[in-house]
Amino acid sequence: MTDRIEKLCAYLDPCESFADVGCDHGYCTLYMLKNGLCKSAVISDVSAKCLSKAEKLLSHYIAEGAVKSVCCNGLEKIDKRTQQILIAGMGGDEIISIFQNSYIPESFVLQPMHNARKIREYLLQNGAVITEDSPFESGGKTYFVIKGKKSGVFRPYTQAELAFGQALENPVTAEYMRGELKKNAEYLRGNLNRTSRLQIEARINFINGVLNGEIK
């Protein structure tokens, strides 16, 4: 199990039923079962070849009937009543597409590889509630975990939170923002047209404003 997967698993909650969509090697499902955090689980992937890796790891639990393996696109064959659904390691646009083509789960844990802001905006625009939105660092990269429910008491987001999550005071978030400043400063050294230059300068000003507490 990689460091990223170990840190991601810490965000998972105890539940009766669990589904790992795009399960890769199946390590998160193994974590849930070994630690008694769920009674039943579903592993899924759009690729039968990829799914076979998780099936091999979880063969004991599959034989016992605790794990069901389904080859499908997104949530296509995942029961809506599943208490907790994990979607990790995909792009934000891909996760949004999965929800658009099926449903927003009752309870979800999302770890997008990029475009976390788009996911926040989509969830909030569609009545979902984000209960936790914080980052972790692994291998020199920052990963955002977005947890929530299909419905509940709405919590509005500020512009800063849409961009960087709820945990603006988290040192990992601050370090991520400083990295974004460096990246955008490098872009400014390139041969840019006026429009691109203005967009990057606006981005830098926005990040500085968040870091300095001037933009909430």
Short mmCIF file of C-alpha atoms in Angstrom, two decimals:
data_model
loop_
_atom_site.label_atom_id
_atom_site.label_comp_id
_atom_site.label_asym_id
_atom_site.label_seq_id
_atom_site.Cartn_x
_atom_site.Cartn_y
_atom_site.Cartn_z
CA MET A 1 0.00 0.00 0.00
CA THR A 2 1.40 3.38 -1.01
CA ASP A 3 1.72 6.36 1.31
CA ARG A 4 -1.02 8.17 -0.65
CA ILE A 5 -3.44 5.27 -0.18
CA GLU A 6 -2.65 4.98 3.54
CA LYS A 7 -3.36 8.67 4.09
CA LEU A 8 -6.52 8.50 1.98
CA CYS A 9 -7.86 5.55 3.99
CA ALA A 10 -7.71 7.66 7.15
CA TYR A 11 -10.61 9.72 5.73
CA LEU A 12 -12.93 6.70 5.43
CA ASP A 13 -15.68 6.22 8.01
CA PRO A 14 -17.23 3.06 9.47
CA CYS A 15 -20.29 1.94 7.51
CA GLU A 16 -22.44 -1.08 6.74
CA SER A 17 -21.81 -1.09 2.99
CA PHE A 18 -18.89 0.38 1.05
CA ALA A 19 -18.06 0.76 -2.64
CA ASP A 20 -14.72 1.64 -4.22
CA VAL A 21 -15.31 2.97 -7.73
CA GLY A 22 -12.27 2.73 -9.97
CA CYS A 23 -10.74 0.55 -7.26
CA ASP A 24 -7.29 -0.01 -8.83
CA HIS A 25 -5.54 -2.65 -6.66
CA GLY A 26 -8.33 -2.74 -4.05
CA TYR A 27 -6.22 -1.54 -1.14
CA CYS A 28 -8.88 0.79 0.26
CA THR A 29 -11.45 -2.00 0.35
CA LEU A 30 -8.91 -4.27 2.05
CA TYR A 31 -8.32 -1.54 4.65
CA MET A 32 -12.05 -1.24 5.34
CA LEU A 33 -12.53 -4.99 5.75
CA LYS A 34 -9.36 -5.74 7.74
CA ASN A 35 -10.20 -2.98 10.21
CA GLY A 36 -13.84 -4.01 10.57
CA LEU A 37 -15.05 -0.71 9.12
CA CYS A 38 -17.64 -2.25 6.81
CA LYS A 39 -19.62 -5.48 6.58
CA SER A 40 -19.86 -5.65 2.81
CA ALA A 41 -18.11 -3.99 -0.11
CA VAL A 42 -18.29 -3.60 -3.86
CA ILE A 43 -15.21 -3.07 -6.03
CA SER A 44 -15.66 -1.73 -9.52
CA ASP A 45 -13.69 -0.58 -12.53
CA VAL A 46 -14.46 0.12 -16.16
CA SER A 47 -11.53 -2.17 -17.12
CA ALA A 48 -11.82 -5.90 -16.43
CA LYS A 49 -8.01 -6.15 -16.56
CA CYS A 50 -7.60 -3.51 -13.84
CA LEU A 51 -10.41 -5.05 -11.79
CA SER A 52 -8.65 -8.42 -11.82
CA LYS A 53 -5.83 -6.98 -9.67
CA ALA A 54 -8.28 -6.08 -6.91
CA GLU A 55 -10.08 -9.41 -7.30
CA LYS A 56 -6.79 -11.21 -6.68
CA LEU A 57 -6.02 -9.15 -3.56
CA LEU A 58 -9.53 -9.62 -2.18
CA SER A 59 -10.11 -13.21 -3.34
CA HIS A 60 -10.63 -14.45 0.23
CA TYR A 61 -13.35 -11.87 0.91
CA ILE A 62 -14.97 -12.50 -2.48
CA ALA A 63 -15.12 -16.24 -1.72
CA GLU A 64 -16.75 -15.45 1.63
CA GLY A 65 -19.34 -13.25 -0.05
CA ALA A 66 -18.21 -10.06 1.72
CA VAL A 67 -17.01 -8.45 -1.52
CA LYS A 68 -18.77 -8.22 -4.86
CA SER A 69 -16.82 -7.35 -8.00
CA VAL A 70 -18.53 -5.52 -10.88
CA CYS A 71 -17.08 -4.30 -14.15
CA CYS A 72 -18.96 -1.14 -15.02
CA ASN A 73 -18.71 2.51 -15.96
CA GLY A 74 -18.82 4.74 -12.88
CA LEU A 75 -21.82 4.09 -10.63
CA GLU A 76 -23.71 2.15 -13.28
CA LYS A 77 -24.00 -1.04 -11.21
CA ILE A 78 -23.52 0.39 -7.72
CA ASP A 79 -26.61 0.25 -5.49
CA LYS A 80 -27.83 3.75 -4.54
CA ARG A 81 -28.34 2.51 -0.99
CA THR A 82 -24.59 1.93 -0.50
CA GLN A 83 -23.70 3.85 2.66
CA GLN A 84 -20.27 5.13 1.61
CA ILE A 85 -18.78 5.43 -1.87
CA LEU A 86 -15.15 6.20 -2.57
CA ILE A 87 -13.96 7.62 -5.89
CA ALA A 88 -10.23 8.30 -5.87
CA GLY A 89 -7.42 8.78 -8.36
CA MET A 90 -9.54 10.22 -11.19
CA GLY A 91 -9.67 13.70 -12.66
CA GLY A 92 -12.32 16.12 -11.44
CA ASP A 93 -14.05 16.23 -14.81
CA GLU A 94 -14.28 12.43 -14.84
CA ILE A 95 -15.83 12.33 -11.36
CA ILE A 96 -18.38 14.97 -12.35
CA SER A 97 -19.22 13.00 -15.48
CA ILE A 98 -19.85 9.89 -13.35
CA PHE A 99 -22.33 11.81 -11.20
CA GLN A 100 -24.02 13.41 -14.21
CA ASN A 101 -24.55 10.01 -15.81
CA SER A 102 -25.90 8.37 -12.65
CA TYR A 103 -26.40 10.00 -9.25
CA ILE A 104 -24.68 11.75 -6.34
CA PRO A 105 -24.16 9.09 -3.62
CA GLU A 106 -25.82 9.34 -0.20
CA SER A 107 -22.34 9.59 1.34
CA PHE A 108 -19.11 10.03 -0.60
CA VAL A 109 -15.35 10.42 -0.27
CA LEU A 110 -13.66 11.90 -3.33
CA GLN A 111 -9.95 12.31 -4.03
CA PRO A 112 -9.55 13.98 -7.41
CA MET A 113 -6.14 14.18 -9.04
CA HIS A 114 -6.94 17.67 -10.35
CA ASN A 115 -9.85 20.12 -10.83
CA ALA A 116 -11.02 19.86 -7.22
CA ARG A 117 -12.64 23.30 -7.57
CA LYS A 118 -14.93 22.02 -10.34
CA ILE A 119 -16.10 19.19 -8.07
CA ARG A 120 -16.85 21.60 -5.21
CA GLU A 121 -18.84 23.84 -7.53
CA TYR A 122 -20.76 20.92 -9.05
CA LEU A 123 -21.68 19.41 -5.67
CA LEU A 124 -22.84 22.71 -4.19
CA GLN A 125 -24.81 23.63 -7.31
CA ASN A 126 -26.62 20.29 -7.13
CA GLY A 127 -27.70 20.43 -3.49
CA ALA A 128 -24.98 18.25 -2.00
CA VAL A 129 -23.31 19.09 1.31
CA ILE A 130 -19.53 19.02 1.77
CA THR A 131 -18.75 17.99 5.34
CA GLU A 132 -14.95 17.87 5.09
CA ASP A 133 -12.58 19.30 2.52
CA SER A 134 -8.93 19.07 3.47
CA PRO A 135 -5.58 18.17 1.90
CA PHE A 136 -2.75 15.78 2.60
CA GLU A 137 0.76 15.61 1.19
CA SER A 138 2.36 12.51 -0.27
CA GLY A 139 5.47 12.15 -2.41
CA GLY A 140 5.85 15.90 -2.75
CA LYS A 141 2.31 16.33 -4.11
CA THR A 142 -0.84 17.73 -2.52
CA TYR A 143 -4.09 15.79 -2.70
CA PHE A 144 -7.50 17.17 -1.72
CA VAL A 145 -10.13 14.94 -0.12
CA ILE A 146 -13.75 16.04 -0.41
CA LYS A 147 -16.25 14.27 1.84
CA GLY A 148 -19.95 14.87 1.92
CA LYS A 149 -23.55 13.78 1.58
CA LYS A 150 -26.20 14.00 -1.11
CA SER A 151 -28.25 16.43 0.98
CA GLY A 152 -28.32 18.17 4.34
CA VAL A 153 -27.71 21.55 5.91
CA PHE A 154 -26.13 23.74 3.25
CA ARG A 155 -22.77 25.31 4.02
CA PRO A 156 -21.90 28.15 1.62
CA TYR A 157 -18.37 28.37 0.30
CA THR A 158 -16.28 31.49 -0.10
CA GLN A 159 -14.24 32.08 -3.27
CA ALA A 160 -11.07 31.10 -1.41
CA GLU A 161 -12.67 27.85 -0.20
CA LEU A 162 -13.89 26.99 -3.69
CA ALA A 163 -10.31 27.31 -4.90
CA PHE A 164 -8.47 25.63 -2.02
CA GLY A 165 -10.99 23.86 0.22
CA GLN A 166 -12.30 24.50 3.72
CA ALA A 167 -8.95 24.01 5.48
CA LEU A 168 -7.38 27.34 4.51
CA GLU A 169 -5.36 27.45 7.76
CA ASN A 170 -3.92 23.98 7.18
CA PRO A 171 -0.12 24.16 6.61
CA VAL A 172 -0.47 21.73 3.69
CA THR A 173 -2.95 24.10 2.01
CA ALA A 174 -0.64 27.07 2.56
CA GLU A 175 2.31 25.18 1.11
CA TYR A 176 0.21 24.19 -1.89
CA MET A 177 -0.72 27.83 -2.49
CA ARG A 178 2.92 28.89 -2.28
CA GLY A 179 3.73 26.23 -4.86
CA GLU A 180 1.00 27.62 -7.11
CA LEU A 181 2.51 31.09 -6.76
CA LYS A 182 5.91 29.82 -7.90
CA LYS A 183 4.36 27.95 -10.80
CA ASN A 184 2.44 30.98 -12.01
CA ALA A 185 5.47 33.25 -11.59
CA GLU A 186 7.35 30.87 -13.91
CA TYR A 187 4.52 31.12 -16.45
CA LEU A 188 4.88 34.91 -16.46
CA ARG A 189 8.48 34.56 -17.63
CA GLY A 190 7.24 32.90 -20.82
CA ASN A 191 6.21 34.47 -24.09
CA LEU A 192 2.55 35.17 -23.33
CA ASN A 193 -0.13 37.17 -25.07
CA ARG A 194 -1.75 40.01 -23.14
CA THR A 195 -4.87 38.05 -22.19
CA SER A 196 -2.90 35.11 -20.76
CA ARG A 197 -0.59 37.44 -18.87
CA LEU A 198 -3.52 39.26 -17.26
CA GLN A 199 -5.15 35.96 -16.27
CA ILE A 200 -1.98 34.72 -14.58
CA GLU A 201 -1.41 38.03 -12.83
CA ALA A 202 -4.99 37.88 -11.54
CA ARG A 203 -4.38 34.34 -10.31
CA ILE A 204 -1.22 35.43 -8.46
CA ASN A 205 -3.03 38.36 -6.86
CA PHE A 206 -5.87 36.06 -5.78
CA ILE A 207 -3.52 33.52 -4.16
CA ASN A 208 -1.57 36.25 -2.39
CA GLY A 209 -4.86 37.68 -1.13
CA VAL A 210 -5.88 34.29 0.31
CA LEU A 211 -2.48 33.71 1.91
CA ASN A 212 -2.54 37.16 3.49
CA GLY A 213 -6.09 36.73 4.75
CA GLU A 214 -7.39 39.55 2.55
CA ILE A 215 -9.58 37.21 0.49
CA LYS A 216 -11.86 34.76 2.28
#
